[in-house]
Amino acid sequence: MEYIKPATIVIVSATLLVFAACSGGNTSKNPAKIDSTIIFNYRKAYDYDFKTQQKKLAEVYYKKVYDALKDDPDMNRELYTRAGYSLAALKSMRMDFEGSMVIALEMYKTMEANDSFKPAQRETILSLIAANQSELNQNAEAERTYLKCYDILKSLYGGPENNGLDFIIHGANVIDLYYQMGQYDKMTDWIARTESALKIYEQYGDSSLINEYKGHLAIWRAILLQNTGRQHEAASVYNAIPHSCFVNQFVVSSAITYLHDAGRNAEIAELYDLLDSTYYSNDGAKMNFDNICYRLTPRYMANLKAGRIDDALKIGSEICEAIDSAVVWQRKDEAAELAVIYQTHEKEMALEESKAETRIHRLLLIGITLICMLIGYLLWRSHRYNRILASKNRKLFAEIELNRHEQQQEIAQLQAAPLEELSTEQQLYRRICTLMDEQKPYTDVTLNRDALAQMLGTNAKYVEQAIRQCSKGETVSDYINRYRLEHVARLLKNTNHPIAVIGEISGIPSRATLGRLFRIAYGMTPSEYRSTTPKY
């Protein structure tokens, strides 16, 4: 066909613009937590798509967002829908209908399996699927899909009285489909439905849109009349359309469709000039193969059929020049876009490296903080343990002093008792105690039972019996060690001598033995005893 097919333009461009305008680039409606990189990529895609018109770059970034969300769309269902729809729509706009269909069908399958998606989101994707089916000449499938979309709209809004614009846009797509299929009876029905929706929309809608759609529907009615043998009525309807209705490329493209069917080739050439002023003027001097296909070739054929040979030859020359220009522009575009993509990739790599460094720094900071907290905790535990230990040692020291005082009282009573009242063992024990207090033989490491008996001039067996009976069952070794440990305790309390020296001059040269015996006797180490006892 030699004219722009309105179906894809309407559904892919108009619906996309309405969809994007409603979103306004805002991604905060869904409260789900989402990676900031995904939001950043979507905003980049949106800017490339609608602000700078760099569609290939927009497609790159839409794909990044879609790929990031497609495995888990619940991260942000609305952003998943926008990015996926926009990616599929851009593929459709550059004639990659198969690629667009793959994405749209994948999205619709996901939406059908997930009840959390809104019906309006399903309808949006279904509309795109239908447009692609129409372009791929799958007209029966496209019809079923469009009717399914219409059922969703009715379930959502009840009828055009609640959302007339959506019904008007949907009706325009269905009308075009039935025109392509040559089913003029159904086309008649849908023109009537859409006109009814437009009358309702007139009561509250935007006046410029109302004027545009009035002209658009009038053109479709003219096309219908032309193709059902009522050429005069068709001409009458078309000629009555105000020129002010020809405000955008969709209306002008539909008008060209009618003029082609009516064979009014001279007017087609004039409308292509109008199409330049409404749509293609944004391109400036830039020329690409799409523009050659949709701008120059149809104009060449229209002028040729209208007998405007000079104009046709002029456009033919423009086509030849435009092909060379399109090759240059395409290479420049691809080089520029590749450069931007490369720069973007470099920035993303730098950003990832920066994020990695930040993560490392955070981990280090967390590690240092945890170590500091651990050290603080250990210090606190140590301080608390030392306080508890000090309190315990003070109690032990008090008990030791009490026991020592009791032992001294017992020995004092024994020393003060008349000799004739004491038993043989008690008399010997008193002599042993006097020897130990006055001569301190226990400081000699070699002192034992035999040496003690020899110093007293008696039998070792009698010494052992006297000590066992008068000291509550102590052995001679226990008795000697008790004197040694009491001597150690006095020196710890009253001197600053090293513990090893104190042990040696007290008859216990081994530091390990001293520690073991001291802990058994006093319940603490010599160091703890020294820190606990008051100095005199």
Tab-separated table of C-alpha atoms in Angstrom, residues 12-21 23-25 40-63 81-94 279 282 337:
chain	number	residue	atom	x	y	z
A	12	VAL	CA	1.721	2.660	18.904
A	13	SER	CA	2.097	6.431	18.820
A	14	ALA	CA	-1.134	7.933	20.124
A	15	THR	CA	-1.703	5.388	22.866
A	16	LEU	CA	1.962	5.516	23.808
A	17	LEU	CA	1.818	9.299	24.105
A	18	VAL	CA	-1.339	9.169	26.214
A	19	PHE	CA	0.179	6.407	28.344
A	20	ALA	CA	3.393	8.351	28.870
A	21	ALA	CA	1.618	11.653	29.473
A	23	SER	CA	2.662	8.687	33.859
A	24	GLY	CA	4.654	11.872	33.405
A	25	GLY	CA	7.800	9.899	33.991
A	40	PHE	CA	17.518	5.950	36.648
A	41	ASN	CA	17.443	3.832	33.469
A	42	TYR	CA	13.710	4.393	33.031
A	43	ARG	CA	14.094	8.159	33.310
A	44	LYS	CA	16.917	8.057	30.765
A	45	ALA	CA	14.723	6.030	28.405
A	46	TYR	CA	11.799	8.424	28.892
A	47	ASP	CA	13.983	11.456	28.144
A	48	TYR	CA	15.479	9.847	25.024
A	49	ASP	CA	11.992	8.812	23.869
A	50	PHE	CA	9.990	12.002	24.378
A	51	LYS	CA	12.457	14.859	24.904
A	52	THR	CA	15.367	14.236	22.531
A	53	GLN	CA	13.556	11.821	20.175
A	54	GLN	CA	16.532	9.412	20.183
A	55	LYS	CA	14.436	6.284	19.820
A	56	LYS	CA	17.228	3.732	19.550
A	57	LEU	CA	18.795	4.946	22.780
A	58	ALA	CA	15.365	4.962	24.384
A	59	GLU	CA	14.951	1.347	23.311
A	60	VAL	CA	18.313	0.430	24.888
A	61	TYR	CA	17.287	1.842	28.262
A	62	TYR	CA	13.726	0.528	28.145
A	63	LYS	CA	15.236	-2.922	27.575
A	81	THR	CA	4.288	-2.329	32.296
A	82	ARG	CA	5.515	1.059	31.064
A	83	ALA	CA	9.012	-0.099	30.160
A	84	GLY	CA	7.846	-3.308	28.470
A	85	TYR	CA	5.064	-1.544	26.553
A	86	SER	CA	7.393	1.249	25.423
A	87	LEU	CA	10.063	-1.240	24.307
A	88	ALA	CA	7.546	-3.278	22.303
A	89	ALA	CA	5.973	-0.111	20.846
A	90	LEU	CA	9.324	1.252	19.657
A	91	LYS	CA	10.091	-2.074	17.974
A	92	SER	CA	6.706	-1.896	16.246
A	93	MET	CA	7.337	1.685	15.098
A	94	ARG	CA	10.518	0.598	13.340
A	279	TYR	CA	4.580	15.945	11.080
A	282	ASN	CA	10.406	18.288	12.840
A	337	GLU	CA	24.276	6.516	19.094
